[in-house]
CSV table of C-alpha atoms in Angstrom, one decimal:
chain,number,residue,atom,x,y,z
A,1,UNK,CA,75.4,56.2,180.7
A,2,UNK,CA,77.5,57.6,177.4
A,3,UNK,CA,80.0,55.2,176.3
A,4,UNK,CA,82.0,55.4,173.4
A,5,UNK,CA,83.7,51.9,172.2
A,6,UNK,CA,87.1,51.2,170.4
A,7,UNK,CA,89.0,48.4,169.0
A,8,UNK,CA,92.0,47.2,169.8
A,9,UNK,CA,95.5,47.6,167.4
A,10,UNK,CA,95.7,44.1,165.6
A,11,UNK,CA,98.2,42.4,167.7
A,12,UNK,CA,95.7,42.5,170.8
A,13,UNK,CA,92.8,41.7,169.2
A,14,UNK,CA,93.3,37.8,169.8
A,15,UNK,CA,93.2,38.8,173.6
A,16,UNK,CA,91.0,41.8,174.0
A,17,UNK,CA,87.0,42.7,172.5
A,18,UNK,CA,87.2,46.1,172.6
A,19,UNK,CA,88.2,49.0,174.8
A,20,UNK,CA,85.3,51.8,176.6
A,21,UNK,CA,85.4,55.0,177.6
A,22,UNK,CA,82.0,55.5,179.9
A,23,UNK,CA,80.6,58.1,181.8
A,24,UNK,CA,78.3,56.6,184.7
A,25,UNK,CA,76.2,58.8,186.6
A,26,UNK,CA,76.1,62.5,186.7
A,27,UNK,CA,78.6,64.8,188.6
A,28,UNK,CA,78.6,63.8,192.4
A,29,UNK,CA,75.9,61.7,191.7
A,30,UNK,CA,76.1,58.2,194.1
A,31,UNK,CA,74.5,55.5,192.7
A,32,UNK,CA,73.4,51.7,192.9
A,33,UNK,CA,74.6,49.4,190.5
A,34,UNK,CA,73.8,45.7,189.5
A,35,UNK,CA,76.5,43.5,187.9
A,36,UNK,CA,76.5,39.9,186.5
A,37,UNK,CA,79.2,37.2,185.4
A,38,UNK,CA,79.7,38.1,181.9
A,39,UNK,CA,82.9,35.5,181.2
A,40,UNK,CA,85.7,37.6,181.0
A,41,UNK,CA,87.7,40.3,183.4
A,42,UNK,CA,87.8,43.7,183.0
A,43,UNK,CA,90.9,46.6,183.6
A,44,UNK,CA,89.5,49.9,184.5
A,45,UNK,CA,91.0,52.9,184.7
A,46,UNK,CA,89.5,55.6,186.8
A,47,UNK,CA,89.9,58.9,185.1
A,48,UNK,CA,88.0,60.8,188.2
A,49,UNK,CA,90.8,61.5,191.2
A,50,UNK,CA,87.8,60.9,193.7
A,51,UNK,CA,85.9,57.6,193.6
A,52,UNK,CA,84.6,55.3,196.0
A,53,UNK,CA,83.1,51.4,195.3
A,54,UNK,CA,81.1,49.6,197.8
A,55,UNK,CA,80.6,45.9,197.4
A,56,UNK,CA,77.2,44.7,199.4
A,57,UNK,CA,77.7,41.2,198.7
A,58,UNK,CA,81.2,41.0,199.7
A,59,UNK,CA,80.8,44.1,202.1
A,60,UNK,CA,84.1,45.8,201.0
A,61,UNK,CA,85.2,49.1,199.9
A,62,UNK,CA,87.9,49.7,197.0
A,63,UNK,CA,89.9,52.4,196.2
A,64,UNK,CA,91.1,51.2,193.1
A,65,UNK,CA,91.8,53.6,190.8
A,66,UNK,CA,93.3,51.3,188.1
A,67,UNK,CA,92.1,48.0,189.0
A,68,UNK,CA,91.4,44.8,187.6
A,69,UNK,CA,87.9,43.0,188.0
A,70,UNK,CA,88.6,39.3,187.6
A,71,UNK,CA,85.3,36.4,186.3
A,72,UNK,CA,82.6,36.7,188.5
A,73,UNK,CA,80.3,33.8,189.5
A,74,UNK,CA,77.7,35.5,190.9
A,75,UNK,CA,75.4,38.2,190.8
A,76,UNK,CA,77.0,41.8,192.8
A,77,UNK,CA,75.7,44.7,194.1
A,78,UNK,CA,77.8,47.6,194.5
A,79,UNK,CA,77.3,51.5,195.5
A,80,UNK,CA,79.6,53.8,193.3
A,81,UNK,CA,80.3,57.3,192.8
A,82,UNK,CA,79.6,59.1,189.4
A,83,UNK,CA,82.5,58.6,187.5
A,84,UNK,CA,84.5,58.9,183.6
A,85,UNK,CA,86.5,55.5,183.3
A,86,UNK,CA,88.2,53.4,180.5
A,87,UNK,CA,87.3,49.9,180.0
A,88,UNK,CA,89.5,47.3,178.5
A,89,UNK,CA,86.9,44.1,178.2
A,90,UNK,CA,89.2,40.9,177.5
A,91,UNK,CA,88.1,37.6,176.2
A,92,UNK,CA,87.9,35.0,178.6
A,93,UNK,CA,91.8,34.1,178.0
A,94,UNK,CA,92.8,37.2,177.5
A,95,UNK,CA,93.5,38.8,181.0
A,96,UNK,CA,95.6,35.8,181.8
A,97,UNK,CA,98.2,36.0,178.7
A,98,UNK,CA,98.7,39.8,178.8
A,99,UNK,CA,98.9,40.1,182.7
A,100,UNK,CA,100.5,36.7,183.7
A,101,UNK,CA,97.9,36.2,186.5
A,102,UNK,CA,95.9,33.3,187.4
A,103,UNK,CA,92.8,34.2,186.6
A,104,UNK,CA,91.4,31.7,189.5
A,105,UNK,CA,93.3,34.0,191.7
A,106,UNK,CA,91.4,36.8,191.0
A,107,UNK,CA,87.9,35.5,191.0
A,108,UNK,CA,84.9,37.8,192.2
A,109,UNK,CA,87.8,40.3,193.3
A,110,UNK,CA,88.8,44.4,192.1
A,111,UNK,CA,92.4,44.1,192.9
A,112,UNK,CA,94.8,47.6,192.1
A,113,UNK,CA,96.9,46.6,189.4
A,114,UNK,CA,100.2,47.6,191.4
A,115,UNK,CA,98.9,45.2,193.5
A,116,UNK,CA,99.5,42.3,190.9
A,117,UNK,CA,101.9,43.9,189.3
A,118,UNK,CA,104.4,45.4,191.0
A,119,UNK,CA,105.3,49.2,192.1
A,120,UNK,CA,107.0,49.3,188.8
A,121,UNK,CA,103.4,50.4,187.4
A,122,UNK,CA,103.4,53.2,189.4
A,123,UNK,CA,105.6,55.2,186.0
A,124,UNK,CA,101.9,54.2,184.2
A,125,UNK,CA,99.3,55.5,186.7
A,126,UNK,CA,101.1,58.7,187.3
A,127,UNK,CA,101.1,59.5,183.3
A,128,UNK,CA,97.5,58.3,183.0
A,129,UNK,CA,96.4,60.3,185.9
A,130,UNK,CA,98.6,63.2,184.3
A,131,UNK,CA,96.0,63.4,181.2
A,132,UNK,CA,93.1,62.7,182.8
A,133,UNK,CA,91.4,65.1,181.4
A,134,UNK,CA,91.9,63.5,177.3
A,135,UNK,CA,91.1,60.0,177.6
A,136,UNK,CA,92.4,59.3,174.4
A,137,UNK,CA,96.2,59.8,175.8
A,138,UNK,CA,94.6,57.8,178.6
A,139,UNK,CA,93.7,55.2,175.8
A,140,UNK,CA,96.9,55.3,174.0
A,141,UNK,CA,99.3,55.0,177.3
A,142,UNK,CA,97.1,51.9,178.2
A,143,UNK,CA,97.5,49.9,174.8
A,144,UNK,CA,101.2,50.6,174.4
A,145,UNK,CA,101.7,49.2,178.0
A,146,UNK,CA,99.2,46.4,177.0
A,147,UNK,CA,101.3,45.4,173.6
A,148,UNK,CA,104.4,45.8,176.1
A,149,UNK,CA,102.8,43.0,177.9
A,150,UNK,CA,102.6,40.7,175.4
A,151,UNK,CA,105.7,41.3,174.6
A,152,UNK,CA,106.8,40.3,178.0
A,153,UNK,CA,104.1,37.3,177.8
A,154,UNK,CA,105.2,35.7,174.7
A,155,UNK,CA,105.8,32.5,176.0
A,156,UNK,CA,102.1,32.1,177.9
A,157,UNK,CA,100.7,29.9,175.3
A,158,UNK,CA,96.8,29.6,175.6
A,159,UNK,CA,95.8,28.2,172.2
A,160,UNK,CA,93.9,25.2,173.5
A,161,UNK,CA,92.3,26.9,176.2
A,162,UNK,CA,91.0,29.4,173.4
A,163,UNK,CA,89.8,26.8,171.6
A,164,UNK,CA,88.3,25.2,174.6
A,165,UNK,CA,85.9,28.3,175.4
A,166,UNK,CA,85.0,28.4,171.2
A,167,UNK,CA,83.7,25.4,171.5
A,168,UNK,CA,81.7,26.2,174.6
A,169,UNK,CA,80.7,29.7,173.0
A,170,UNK,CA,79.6,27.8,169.8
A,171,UNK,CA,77.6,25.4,171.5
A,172,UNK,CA,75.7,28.0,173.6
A,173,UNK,CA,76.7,26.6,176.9
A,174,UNK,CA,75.7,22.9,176.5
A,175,UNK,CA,78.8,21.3,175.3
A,176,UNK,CA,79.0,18.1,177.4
A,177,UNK,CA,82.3,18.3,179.6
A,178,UNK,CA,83.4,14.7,178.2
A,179,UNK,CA,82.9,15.8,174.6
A,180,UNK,CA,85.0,19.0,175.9
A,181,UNK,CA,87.8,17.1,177.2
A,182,UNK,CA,88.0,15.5,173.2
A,183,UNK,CA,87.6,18.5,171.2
A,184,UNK,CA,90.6,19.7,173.7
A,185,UNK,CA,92.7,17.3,173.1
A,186,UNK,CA,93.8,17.2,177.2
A,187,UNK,CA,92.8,15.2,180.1
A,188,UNK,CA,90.3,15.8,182.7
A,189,UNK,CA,92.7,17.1,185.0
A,190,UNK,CA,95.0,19.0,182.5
A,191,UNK,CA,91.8,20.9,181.1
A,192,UNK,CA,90.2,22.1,184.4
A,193,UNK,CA,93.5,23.0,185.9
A,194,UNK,CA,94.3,25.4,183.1
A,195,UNK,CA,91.3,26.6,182.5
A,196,UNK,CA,90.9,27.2,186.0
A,197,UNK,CA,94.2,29.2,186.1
A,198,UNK,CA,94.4,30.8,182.0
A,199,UNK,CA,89.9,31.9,182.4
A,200,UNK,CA,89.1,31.6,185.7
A,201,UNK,CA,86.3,29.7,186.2
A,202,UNK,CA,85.8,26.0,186.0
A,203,UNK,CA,84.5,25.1,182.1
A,204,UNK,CA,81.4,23.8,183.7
A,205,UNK,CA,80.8,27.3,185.6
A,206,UNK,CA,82.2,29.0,182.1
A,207,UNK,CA,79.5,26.9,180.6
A,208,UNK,CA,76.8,28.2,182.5
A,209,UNK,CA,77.4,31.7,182.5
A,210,UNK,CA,77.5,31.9,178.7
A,211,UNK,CA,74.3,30.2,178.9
A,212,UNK,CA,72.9,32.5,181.4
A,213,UNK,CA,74.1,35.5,179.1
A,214,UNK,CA,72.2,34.3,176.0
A,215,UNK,CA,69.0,33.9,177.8
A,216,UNK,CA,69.4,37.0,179.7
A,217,UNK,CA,69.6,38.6,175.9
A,218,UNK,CA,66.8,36.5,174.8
A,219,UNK,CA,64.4,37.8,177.3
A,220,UNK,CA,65.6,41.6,176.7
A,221,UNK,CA,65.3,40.9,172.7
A,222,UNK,CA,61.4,38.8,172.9
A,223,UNK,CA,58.5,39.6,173.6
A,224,UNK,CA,57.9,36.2,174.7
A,225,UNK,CA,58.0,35.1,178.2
A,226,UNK,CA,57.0,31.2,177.5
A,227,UNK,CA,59.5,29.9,180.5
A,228,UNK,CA,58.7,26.1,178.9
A,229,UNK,CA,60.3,27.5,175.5
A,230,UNK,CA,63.4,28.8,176.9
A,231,UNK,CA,63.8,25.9,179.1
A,232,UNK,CA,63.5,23.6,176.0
A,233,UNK,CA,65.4,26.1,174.0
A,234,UNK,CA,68.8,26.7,176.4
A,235,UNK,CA,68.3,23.1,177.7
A,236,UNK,CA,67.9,23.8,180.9
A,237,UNK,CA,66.5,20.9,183.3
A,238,UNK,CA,62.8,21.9,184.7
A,239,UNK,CA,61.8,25.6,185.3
A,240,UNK,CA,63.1,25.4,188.9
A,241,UNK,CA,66.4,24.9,187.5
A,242,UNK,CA,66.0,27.4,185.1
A,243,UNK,CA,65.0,30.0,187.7
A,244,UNK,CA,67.4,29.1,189.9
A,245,UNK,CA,70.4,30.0,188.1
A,246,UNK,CA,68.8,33.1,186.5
A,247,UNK,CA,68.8,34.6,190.2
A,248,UNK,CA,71.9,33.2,191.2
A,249,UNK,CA,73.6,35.1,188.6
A,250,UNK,CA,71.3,37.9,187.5
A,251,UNK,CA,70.1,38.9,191.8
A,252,UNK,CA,66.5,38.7,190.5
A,253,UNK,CA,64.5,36.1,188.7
A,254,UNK,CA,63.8,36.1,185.6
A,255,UNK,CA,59.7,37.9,185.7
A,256,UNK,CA,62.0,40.8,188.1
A,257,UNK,CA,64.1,41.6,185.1
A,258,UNK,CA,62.7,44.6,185.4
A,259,UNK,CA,63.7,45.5,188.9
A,260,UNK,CA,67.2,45.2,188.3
A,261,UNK,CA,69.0,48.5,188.9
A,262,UNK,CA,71.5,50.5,186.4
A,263,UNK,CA,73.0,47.4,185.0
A,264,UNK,CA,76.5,47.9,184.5
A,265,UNK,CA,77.3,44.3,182.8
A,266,UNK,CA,74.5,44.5,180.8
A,267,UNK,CA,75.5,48.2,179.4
A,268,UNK,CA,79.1,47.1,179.0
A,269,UNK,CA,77.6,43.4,177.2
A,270,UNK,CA,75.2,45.5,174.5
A,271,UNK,CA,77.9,47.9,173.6
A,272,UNK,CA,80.4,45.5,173.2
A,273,UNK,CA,78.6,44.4,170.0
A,274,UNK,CA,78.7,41.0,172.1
A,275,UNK,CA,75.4,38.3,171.3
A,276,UNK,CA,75.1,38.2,175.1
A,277,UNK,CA,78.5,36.0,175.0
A,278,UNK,CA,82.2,36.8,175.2
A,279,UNK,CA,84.0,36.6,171.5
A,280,UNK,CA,86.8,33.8,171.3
């Protein structure tokens, strides 16, 4: 998998990590991938005019050639064609201000952006698919429409919601909800609902996936495998728990690390420059 990464222009950056370009497979090459809940969505553009994506866990086909894949909660399996795309990784707030979507919408779904959007994207997909061939035109059509965007989206404000998932970034996942709903500065039911609707997830669910990510680094990173360690360490409750919510979100516990197939989310994750968590 070749992947070259680039940042965003300064007025995005508050709302998007970094943009990919990726080639995944070889020519005509079908595949199996494995994908986990990272804590942000993704926009893809498909430079390839032929593609196919199978989803085995939601047993679904897409032919989404500029799609959006919203927060996932769970670990996926899909069955892809080889294929050149660009990547636009968002922070966990990010999706929301510069589409106008609620993100809970969208969750554990790859939805064609006209779809969302409107036919009036259509003017977009046809230059993209025009210059195909240079994904750096590709690249530059997408981030004008993107500052376009937040143009249109000025008025979405999601400052406390960014703040929100800092402070669950910062404290690793373990930030007790209560001492969430204080940091915030919003009630219980102000906080989950736009959190909900601005990330996508619940903050408890947001929680545990950053959690998830930064053990799932850990264990790529050390040698060590000492599952009492990393229990104590990511303050997780017993090694039952711990193994539990590895496979839930990873499709394989965590001695079968090694099993997993092409790992997509974990590619995307490294090259990202991420710590096995989405920037806020």
């Amino acid at each position: 998998m070749n992947t070259i990464v680039y940042l965003p222009h300064p007025l995005l950056q508050p709302y998007i990590q970094v943009y990919m370009h990726s080639n995944v497979g070889n020519q005509r090459q079908e595949m199996e991938l494995d994908l986990f809940p990272v804590g942000y969505g993704v926009l893809t553009f498909i430079l390839d005019e032929d593609h196919f994506l199978y989803n085995s866990e939601r047993k679904k086909y897409y032919n989404v050639r500029f799609n959006f894949t919203g927060q996932l909660d769970c670990h996926h399996h899909l069955t892809t064609s080889s294929a050149s795309m660009i990547y636009v990784l968002f922070k966990p707030f990010g999706a929301f201000k510069l589409l106008g979507i609620p993100q809970n919408l969208l969750l554990n779904e790859c939805t064609l952006i006209s779809d969302l959007l409107g036919n009036h994207i259509h003017a977009l997909c046809r230059k993209m698919e025009d210059h195909a061939l240079h994904p750096d035109t590709v690249l530059t059509l997408l981030e004008h429409w993107l500052i376009d965007q937040l143009r249109i989206n000025a008025s979405l404000n999601t400052d406390k919601i960014a703040h929100a998932c800092h402070e669950i970034v910062k404290h690793q996942g373990n930030l007790p909800i209560m001492n969430l709903y204080s940091l915030s500065n919003m009630s219980k039911s102000s906080l989950e609902q736009h959190f909900k609707e601005q990330v996508g997830l619940s903050p408890k669910t947001f929680s545990r996936v950053i959690r998830f990510n930064l053990v799932n680094k850990y264990l790529k990173d050390s040698a060590s495998s000492d599952w009492q360690e990393i229990i104590y360490r990511y303050g997780y409750f017993d090694q039952a728990h711990f193994i539990h919510e590895f496979k839930h979100f990873y499709g394989y516990t965590p001695s079968q690390v090694h099993r997993s197939l092409e790992n997509l989310s974990g590619h995307v994750t490294s090259l990202a420059g991420s710590t096995g968590r989405p920037s806020v």
